[in-house]
Amino acid sequence: MSQYFHHNPVRVVSSSLFGTASDALYARFKKIKRKDVECQAFFRSILKSSLLHALLISTITSNAFFMVLGTDYNIRYKLFRLFEISEILFVSIYACEFFMKVYVEPIKYWRDGYNLLDVVIILIILIPYTLRKIKGRHYRYLHIADGIQSLRILKLISYSRGIRTLITAVGQTVYTVASVLTLLFILMYIFAILGFCLFGIPEKGDLNNWGNLAAAFFTLFSLATVDGWTNLQEQLDNRKFTVSRAFTIIFILLASFIFLNMFVGVMIMHTEDSIKKFQRELMVERHVTLMEERQMILKRQQEEVNRLMNAQKSGGRSFSELVEEFKKTLRHTDPMVLDDFGTSLPFITVYLSTLDNQDTTVNKSCSSLQASGTVL
């Protein structure tokens, strides 16, 4: 499994230099101490709050819903004012999120790919307003700028770890998928030349499907996806090409049943690995959270035990009273801390007496059962 998460050691020099420069710049700015630490911590807590995440997810979903309604010109005409107000609200929320993140992490923000995706989406949002301001409302390419506004829904990726896991899996398959596609292209190139020479004869050939190399590639793509291949084969059969069936069957076996299935298998394999890694990360995070909570509880109990032990040493209260007071501070989910209690003689006495009481109760219960059995 580790081989799929292995990165290629060969890197482009420019990207390596850019990464080194970015790391050096980040280390230099990190040394600068900010004076607004409290304000920064406040905005960081806001960004991490689940309430803000729910608000942003609702905003993105509502924005997508309004864009769907906007495709109906009657609804858009009747609710024109509502669409304008909602657009201002959506853009304002996106801008506030962007400025808060940049304020909290002015350097680290630009090192996250999903943050860069948010920046690109904000720039896409500004394109229609800029074109209307510069070129006017009747600019011929304005509808393209309005169409790409559908990319706003990609902001949901930042708030879904499951989608990010799938994107990571797709990114890890780039080199393997590129190799598979290269082999498929070589196969299609060989069969395109062969099909052009066999079936693209000017006198009696199928010039629409095999008359040139571009048409041959498009026909082979249809055969590779097994989309309408029977119609293509029927046209070759009508022209009495004896080797056409062998040509078609061999290409479909190689392209569709081998290369395309290999492509799907690679995607599934990397997706499963990424999902397993995602599950392990969740388990580790859950374990760390539980350990931190446990340490806090144990620290609180240890302080309470030390206070009670000091109170016992100073006198004035019995050990049983201190134990009862300690029990009041416990919750039903708290683990017990008995380090100091277990080393004290009073606790051992209470513990042994409790065991004796339990034995006495059990003996009485057995005697009662035996007596009732005798009566019956």
Short mmCIF file of C-alpha atoms in Angstrom, two decimals:
data_model
loop_
_atom_site.label_atom_id
_atom_site.label_comp_id
_atom_site.label_asym_id
_atom_site.label_seq_id
_atom_site.Cartn_x
_atom_site.Cartn_y
_atom_site.Cartn_z
CA MET A 1 0.00 0.00 0.00
CA SER A 2 2.83 2.37 0.76
CA GLN A 3 3.86 2.41 -2.88
CA TYR A 4 0.71 4.27 -3.83
CA PHE A 5 1.47 7.09 -1.42
CA HIS A 6 5.05 7.35 -2.60
CA HIS A 7 5.90 10.55 -4.37
CA ASN A 8 8.12 10.65 -7.42
CA PRO A 9 11.55 11.88 -6.33
CA VAL A 10 12.12 13.55 -9.73
CA ARG A 11 11.03 17.18 -9.45
CA VAL A 12 11.16 20.17 -11.69
CA VAL A 13 13.91 22.52 -10.61
CA SER A 14 11.75 25.62 -10.77
CA SER A 15 9.05 24.13 -8.56
CA SER A 16 11.71 22.97 -6.10
CA LEU A 17 13.19 26.45 -5.97
CA PHE A 18 9.73 27.93 -5.53
CA GLY A 19 8.99 25.54 -2.68
CA THR A 20 12.31 26.34 -0.99
CA ALA A 21 11.72 30.06 -1.32
CA SER A 22 8.18 29.68 0.01
CA ASP A 23 9.41 27.71 3.03
CA ALA A 24 12.11 30.28 3.74
CA LEU A 25 9.63 33.15 3.45
CA TYR A 26 7.17 31.36 5.72
CA ALA A 27 9.89 30.67 8.32
CA ARG A 28 10.95 34.32 8.26
CA PHE A 29 7.44 35.69 8.72
CA LYS A 30 6.74 33.10 11.39
CA LYS A 31 9.42 34.63 13.57
CA ILE A 32 7.59 37.96 13.56
CA LYS A 33 5.52 38.31 16.72
CA ARG A 34 2.06 39.74 16.23
CA LYS A 35 0.65 42.24 18.69
CA ASP A 36 -2.98 41.28 18.06
CA VAL A 37 -2.71 37.75 19.44
CA GLU A 38 -6.02 37.90 21.29
CA CYS A 39 -7.90 39.18 18.25
CA GLN A 40 -6.24 36.54 16.10
CA ALA A 41 -7.22 33.81 18.55
CA PHE A 42 -10.79 35.13 18.57
CA PHE A 43 -11.15 34.94 14.79
CA ARG A 44 -9.44 31.53 14.75
CA SER A 45 -12.02 30.22 17.20
CA ILE A 46 -14.77 31.61 14.95
CA LEU A 47 -13.32 29.89 11.90
CA LYS A 48 -13.11 26.58 13.75
CA SER A 49 -16.62 26.77 15.14
CA SER A 50 -19.16 24.30 13.82
CA LEU A 51 -21.75 27.08 13.66
CA LEU A 52 -19.72 28.96 11.03
CA HIS A 53 -19.19 25.76 9.04
CA ALA A 54 -22.93 25.10 9.07
CA LEU A 55 -23.57 28.70 7.98
CA LEU A 56 -21.11 28.45 5.07
CA ILE A 57 -22.43 25.08 3.92
CA SER A 58 -25.98 26.47 4.03
CA THR A 59 -24.85 29.55 2.12
CA ILE A 60 -23.17 27.53 -0.63
CA THR A 61 -26.17 25.21 -0.93
CA SER A 62 -28.61 28.13 -1.05
CA ASN A 63 -26.47 29.85 -3.65
CA ALA A 64 -26.54 26.73 -5.82
CA PHE A 65 -30.32 26.52 -5.39
CA PHE A 66 -30.77 30.15 -6.46
CA MET A 67 -28.60 29.53 -9.52
CA VAL A 68 -30.90 26.65 -10.49
CA LEU A 69 -33.93 28.93 -10.12
CA GLY A 70 -32.14 31.57 -12.19
CA THR A 71 -32.13 29.31 -15.23
CA ASP A 72 -35.90 29.89 -15.52
CA TYR A 73 -36.34 33.36 -17.02
CA ASN A 74 -39.91 33.75 -15.71
CA ILE A 75 -38.86 33.10 -12.10
CA ARG A 76 -35.81 35.29 -12.55
CA TYR A 77 -37.96 38.15 -13.83
CA LYS A 78 -40.54 37.87 -11.04
CA LEU A 79 -37.96 37.52 -8.24
CA PHE A 80 -35.37 39.89 -9.69
CA ARG A 81 -34.99 41.95 -6.51
CA LEU A 82 -34.67 38.80 -4.36
CA PHE A 83 -31.93 37.48 -6.64
CA GLU A 84 -29.98 40.74 -6.36
CA ILE A 85 -30.21 40.83 -2.54
CA SER A 86 -29.27 37.16 -2.21
CA GLU A 87 -26.29 37.64 -4.54
CA ILE A 88 -24.99 40.50 -2.41
CA LEU A 89 -25.46 38.39 0.73
CA PHE A 90 -23.65 35.35 -0.74
CA VAL A 91 -20.70 37.38 -2.02
CA SER A 92 -20.43 39.22 1.32
CA ILE A 93 -20.26 35.95 3.27
CA TYR A 94 -17.60 34.54 0.91
CA ALA A 95 -15.57 37.74 1.21
CA CYS A 96 -15.82 37.78 5.02
CA GLU A 97 -14.62 34.19 5.20
CA PHE A 98 -11.69 35.00 2.92
CA PHE A 99 -10.61 38.09 4.90
CA MET A 100 -10.89 36.29 8.25
CA LYS A 101 -8.73 33.39 7.04
CA VAL A 102 -6.12 35.72 5.59
CA TYR A 103 -6.11 37.75 8.80
CA VAL A 104 -5.60 34.69 10.99
CA GLU A 105 -2.93 33.05 8.77
CA PRO A 106 -1.62 35.63 6.28
CA ILE A 107 1.21 33.38 5.05
CA LYS A 108 0.04 29.85 5.79
CA TYR A 109 -3.27 30.54 4.03
CA TRP A 110 -1.62 30.57 0.61
CA ARG A 111 0.08 27.22 1.20
CA ASP A 112 -3.21 25.29 1.25
CA GLY A 113 -4.53 24.16 -2.13
CA TYR A 114 -8.17 24.34 -1.02
CA ASN A 115 -7.68 27.94 0.07
CA LEU A 116 -6.28 28.71 -3.37
CA LEU A 117 -9.40 27.10 -4.83
CA ASP A 118 -11.51 29.52 -2.75
CA VAL A 119 -9.45 32.43 -4.09
CA VAL A 120 -10.01 31.26 -7.67
CA ILE A 121 -13.76 31.01 -7.02
CA ILE A 122 -13.82 34.54 -5.59
CA LEU A 123 -12.03 35.80 -8.71
CA ILE A 124 -14.59 33.97 -10.87
CA ILE A 125 -17.37 35.67 -8.91
CA LEU A 126 -15.85 39.08 -9.72
CA ILE A 127 -15.59 38.42 -13.50
CA PRO A 128 -19.24 39.21 -14.43
CA TYR A 129 -19.24 42.42 -12.37
CA THR A 130 -15.96 43.52 -13.99
CA LEU A 131 -17.19 42.77 -17.52
CA ARG A 132 -20.48 44.60 -16.95
CA LYS A 133 -18.57 47.59 -15.60
CA ILE A 134 -16.03 47.69 -18.44
CA LYS A 135 -17.82 46.21 -21.46
CA GLY A 136 -21.44 46.90 -20.57
CA ARG A 137 -24.45 44.65 -20.05
CA HIS A 138 -24.61 43.57 -23.70
CA TYR A 139 -21.10 42.15 -23.97
CA ARG A 140 -21.17 39.11 -26.25
CA TYR A 141 -19.19 36.82 -23.92
CA LEU A 142 -20.97 37.82 -20.74
CA HIS A 143 -23.08 34.64 -20.77
CA ILE A 144 -19.89 32.57 -20.46
CA ALA A 145 -18.89 34.51 -17.34
CA ASP A 146 -22.37 33.90 -15.92
CA GLY A 147 -22.16 30.20 -16.78
CA ILE A 148 -18.91 29.56 -14.94
CA GLN A 149 -20.51 30.88 -11.75
CA SER A 150 -21.68 27.30 -11.25
CA LEU A 151 -18.13 26.62 -10.00
CA ARG A 152 -19.11 28.26 -6.72
CA ILE A 153 -20.45 24.94 -5.49
CA LEU A 154 -16.84 23.69 -5.45
CA LYS A 155 -16.43 25.59 -2.16
CA LEU A 156 -18.17 22.62 -0.53
CA ILE A 157 -14.98 20.62 -1.08
CA SER A 158 -13.25 22.54 1.72
CA TYR A 159 -15.89 21.43 4.22
CA SER A 160 -16.16 17.75 3.27
CA ARG A 161 -13.30 15.46 4.25
CA GLY A 162 -14.87 12.63 2.26
CA ILE A 163 -14.72 14.62 -0.98
CA ARG A 164 -11.16 15.70 -0.20
CA THR A 165 -10.24 12.05 0.28
CA LEU A 166 -11.60 11.17 -3.16
CA ILE A 167 -9.76 14.11 -4.73
CA THR A 168 -6.56 12.92 -3.06
CA ALA A 169 -7.14 9.45 -4.50
CA VAL A 170 -7.62 10.92 -7.98
CA GLY A 171 -4.46 12.99 -7.59
CA GLN A 172 -2.45 9.93 -6.59
CA THR A 173 -3.52 8.09 -9.75
CA VAL A 174 -2.22 10.77 -12.12
CA TYR A 175 1.01 9.01 -13.06
CA THR A 176 -0.55 5.54 -13.35
CA VAL A 177 -3.56 6.80 -15.28
CA ALA A 178 -1.28 8.80 -17.59
CA SER A 179 0.64 5.61 -18.38
CA VAL A 180 -2.58 3.70 -19.10
CA LEU A 181 -3.90 6.49 -21.32
CA THR A 182 -0.58 6.67 -23.17
CA LEU A 183 -0.77 2.94 -23.93
CA LEU A 184 -4.38 3.38 -25.06
CA PHE A 185 -3.36 6.25 -27.36
CA ILE A 186 -0.59 4.15 -28.88
CA LEU A 187 -3.08 1.32 -29.45
CA MET A 188 -5.58 3.70 -31.06
CA TYR A 189 -2.84 5.23 -33.21
CA ILE A 190 -1.84 1.80 -34.56
CA PHE A 191 -5.43 0.78 -35.27
CA ALA A 192 -6.29 4.21 -36.75
CA ILE A 193 -3.51 3.89 -39.34
CA LEU A 194 -4.49 0.28 -39.97
CA GLY A 195 -8.19 1.12 -40.27
CA PHE A 196 -7.49 4.03 -42.62
CA CYS A 197 -5.46 1.78 -44.89
CA LEU A 198 -8.03 -1.06 -44.83
CA PHE A 199 -11.37 0.75 -44.80
CA GLY A 200 -10.60 4.29 -46.02
CA ILE A 201 -10.11 3.37 -49.67
CA PRO A 202 -11.53 6.21 -51.85
CA GLU A 203 -13.27 3.84 -54.29
CA LYS A 204 -15.38 1.66 -51.94
CA GLY A 205 -14.28 2.57 -48.44
CA ASP A 206 -16.23 4.06 -45.54
CA LEU A 207 -14.99 7.62 -45.92
CA ASN A 208 -17.25 9.04 -43.21
CA ASN A 209 -15.74 6.87 -40.48
CA TRP A 210 -12.31 5.94 -41.88
CA GLY A 211 -11.62 8.55 -44.59
CA ASN A 212 -8.92 10.38 -42.60
CA LEU A 213 -6.95 9.96 -39.40
CA ALA A 214 -9.20 12.25 -37.32
CA ALA A 215 -12.33 10.35 -38.38
CA ALA A 216 -10.58 7.05 -37.69
CA PHE A 217 -9.65 8.18 -34.16
CA PHE A 218 -13.23 9.23 -33.46
CA THR A 219 -14.54 5.90 -34.75
CA LEU A 220 -12.07 3.99 -32.60
CA PHE A 221 -13.16 6.00 -29.57
CA SER A 222 -16.74 4.87 -30.23
CA LEU A 223 -15.53 1.28 -30.49
CA ALA A 224 -13.50 1.60 -27.26
CA THR A 225 -16.58 2.80 -25.35
CA VAL A 226 -18.69 0.13 -27.12
CA ASP A 227 -21.13 2.88 -28.12
CA GLY A 228 -22.91 2.03 -31.37
CA TRP A 229 -20.21 -0.37 -32.50
CA THR A 230 -22.81 -2.63 -34.16
CA ASN A 231 -23.82 0.18 -36.53
CA LEU A 232 -20.19 0.83 -37.43
CA GLN A 233 -19.62 -2.86 -38.05
CA GLU A 234 -22.78 -3.08 -40.17
CA GLN A 235 -21.50 -0.32 -42.45
CA LEU A 236 -18.25 -2.24 -42.94
CA ASP A 237 -20.16 -5.47 -43.61
CA ASN A 238 -22.24 -3.74 -46.30
CA ARG A 239 -19.03 -2.84 -48.12
CA LYS A 240 -17.80 -6.47 -48.02
CA PHE A 241 -14.68 -5.95 -45.91
CA THR A 242 -13.81 -9.51 -44.88
CA VAL A 243 -11.31 -8.60 -42.14
CA SER A 244 -13.53 -5.95 -40.54
CA ARG A 245 -15.05 -8.26 -37.91
CA ALA A 246 -11.67 -9.52 -36.74
CA PHE A 247 -10.41 -5.92 -36.67
CA THR A 248 -13.39 -4.76 -34.56
CA ILE A 249 -13.33 -7.68 -32.13
CA ILE A 250 -9.58 -7.45 -31.49
CA PHE A 251 -9.72 -3.71 -30.91
CA ILE A 252 -12.70 -3.93 -28.54
CA LEU A 253 -11.04 -6.71 -26.56
CA LEU A 254 -7.82 -4.72 -26.19
CA ALA A 255 -9.24 -1.23 -25.70
CA SER A 256 -12.45 -1.80 -23.77
CA PHE A 257 -11.97 -5.02 -21.83
CA ILE A 258 -8.30 -4.49 -20.97
CA PHE A 259 -7.25 -0.84 -20.99
CA LEU A 260 -10.50 0.77 -19.83
CA ASN A 261 -11.00 -1.86 -17.13
CA MET A 262 -7.38 -1.31 -16.12
CA PHE A 263 -8.13 2.40 -15.82
CA VAL A 264 -11.18 1.72 -13.63
CA GLY A 265 -9.21 -0.79 -11.54
CA VAL A 266 -6.46 1.74 -10.85
CA MET A 267 -9.02 4.32 -9.74
CA ILE A 268 -10.79 1.85 -7.45
CA MET A 269 -7.51 0.64 -5.96
CA HIS A 270 -6.29 4.13 -5.09
CA THR A 271 -9.73 5.15 -3.83
CA GLU A 272 -9.83 2.20 -1.44
CA ASP A 273 -6.34 3.02 -0.17
CA SER A 274 -7.31 6.65 0.39
CA ILE A 275 -10.50 5.67 2.21
CA LYS A 276 -8.54 3.32 4.49
CA LYS A 277 -6.02 6.07 5.19
CA PHE A 278 -8.89 8.48 5.88
CA GLN A 279 -10.42 6.01 8.35
CA ARG A 280 -7.07 5.57 10.11
CA GLU A 281 -6.70 9.34 10.41
CA LEU A 282 -10.18 9.59 11.91
CA MET A 283 -9.35 6.87 14.43
CA VAL A 284 -6.10 8.60 15.38
CA GLU A 285 -7.85 11.95 15.78
CA ARG A 286 -10.60 10.37 17.88
CA HIS A 287 -8.00 8.63 20.04
CA VAL A 288 -6.03 11.85 20.52
CA THR A 289 -9.21 13.71 21.46
CA LEU A 290 -10.17 11.05 23.99
CA MET A 291 -6.67 11.03 25.46
CA GLU A 292 -6.67 14.81 25.83
CA GLU A 293 -10.06 14.71 27.51
CA ARG A 294 -8.90 11.90 29.77
CA GLN A 295 -5.77 13.81 30.76
CA MET A 296 -7.84 16.86 31.65
CA ILE A 297 -10.21 14.77 33.78
CA LEU A 298 -7.34 12.97 35.49
CA LYS A 299 -5.58 16.24 36.19
CA ARG A 300 -8.73 17.67 37.74
CA GLN A 301 -9.27 14.56 39.86
CA GLN A 302 -5.64 14.47 40.93
CA GLU A 303 -5.87 18.05 42.13
CA GLU A 304 -9.07 17.22 44.02
CA VAL A 305 -7.48 14.14 45.61
CA ASN A 306 -4.42 16.13 46.68
CA ARG A 307 -6.66 18.77 48.23
CA LEU A 308 -8.60 16.13 50.15
CA MET A 309 -5.45 14.38 51.34
CA ASN A 310 -4.02 17.67 52.57
CA ALA A 311 -7.32 18.38 54.34
CA GLN A 312 -7.15 14.95 56.04
CA LYS A 313 -3.61 15.56 57.21
CA SER A 314 -4.56 18.91 58.69
CA GLY A 315 -7.30 17.13 60.64
CA GLY A 316 -10.83 18.09 61.44
CA ARG A 317 -12.61 15.73 59.07
CA SER A 318 -12.78 11.94 58.81
CA PHE A 319 -11.60 10.02 55.80
CA SER A 320 -15.11 8.76 54.95
CA GLU A 321 -16.36 12.34 54.80
CA LEU A 322 -13.57 13.26 52.43
CA VAL A 323 -14.43 10.28 50.23
CA GLU A 324 -18.06 11.31 50.09
CA GLU A 325 -17.04 14.84 49.19
CA PHE A 326 -14.80 13.50 46.44
CA LYS A 327 -17.63 11.39 45.03
CA LYS A 328 -19.73 14.52 44.59
CA THR A 329 -17.11 15.94 42.21
CA LEU A 330 -17.19 12.88 39.94
CA ARG A 331 -19.25 12.42 36.80
CA HIS A 332 -20.56 9.12 35.50
CA THR A 333 -18.15 9.26 32.54
CA ASP A 334 -15.04 10.15 34.54
CA PRO A 335 -12.28 7.56 35.06
CA MET A 336 -11.31 7.10 38.72
CA VAL A 337 -7.98 8.23 40.12
CA LEU A 338 -7.05 6.12 43.14
CA ASP A 339 -3.29 6.61 43.29
CA ASP A 340 -3.20 8.51 46.57
CA PHE A 341 -6.24 6.74 48.01
CA GLY A 342 -4.80 3.31 47.28
CA THR A 343 -1.60 4.08 49.21
CA SER A 344 -3.40 5.28 52.35
CA LEU A 345 -4.24 2.94 55.25
CA PRO A 346 -7.72 4.41 55.82
CA PHE A 347 -8.69 3.61 52.25
CA ILE A 348 -7.48 0.02 52.62
CA THR A 349 -9.57 -0.30 55.77
CA VAL A 350 -12.68 1.02 54.03
CA TYR A 351 -12.04 -1.22 51.04
CA LEU A 352 -11.66 -4.39 53.17
CA SER A 353 -14.75 -3.57 55.20
CA THR A 354 -16.70 -3.13 51.99
CA LEU A 355 -15.60 -6.57 50.84
CA ASP A 356 -16.69 -8.06 54.17
CA ASN A 357 -20.11 -6.43 53.81
CA GLN A 358 -20.40 -7.84 50.30
CA ASP A 359 -19.56 -11.34 51.55
CA THR A 360 -22.12 -11.04 54.35
CA THR A 361 -24.80 -9.91 51.90
CA VAL A 362 -24.03 -12.77 49.50
CA ASN A 363 -24.19 -15.33 52.35
CA LYS A 364 -27.52 -13.98 53.53
CA SER A 365 -28.90 -14.12 50.01
CA CYS A 366 -27.80 -17.74 49.59
CA SER A 367 -29.33 -18.69 52.94
CA SER A 368 -32.61 -17.05 51.98
CA LEU A 369 -32.67 -18.91 48.67
CA GLN A 370 -31.98 -22.23 50.38
CA ALA A 371 -34.73 -21.59 52.94
CA SER A 372 -37.26 -20.72 50.26
CA GLY A 373 -36.28 -23.86 48.33
CA THR A 374 -36.85 -26.01 51.46
CA VAL A 375 -40.32 -24.52 52.02
CA LEU A 376 -41.26 -25.27 48.44
#
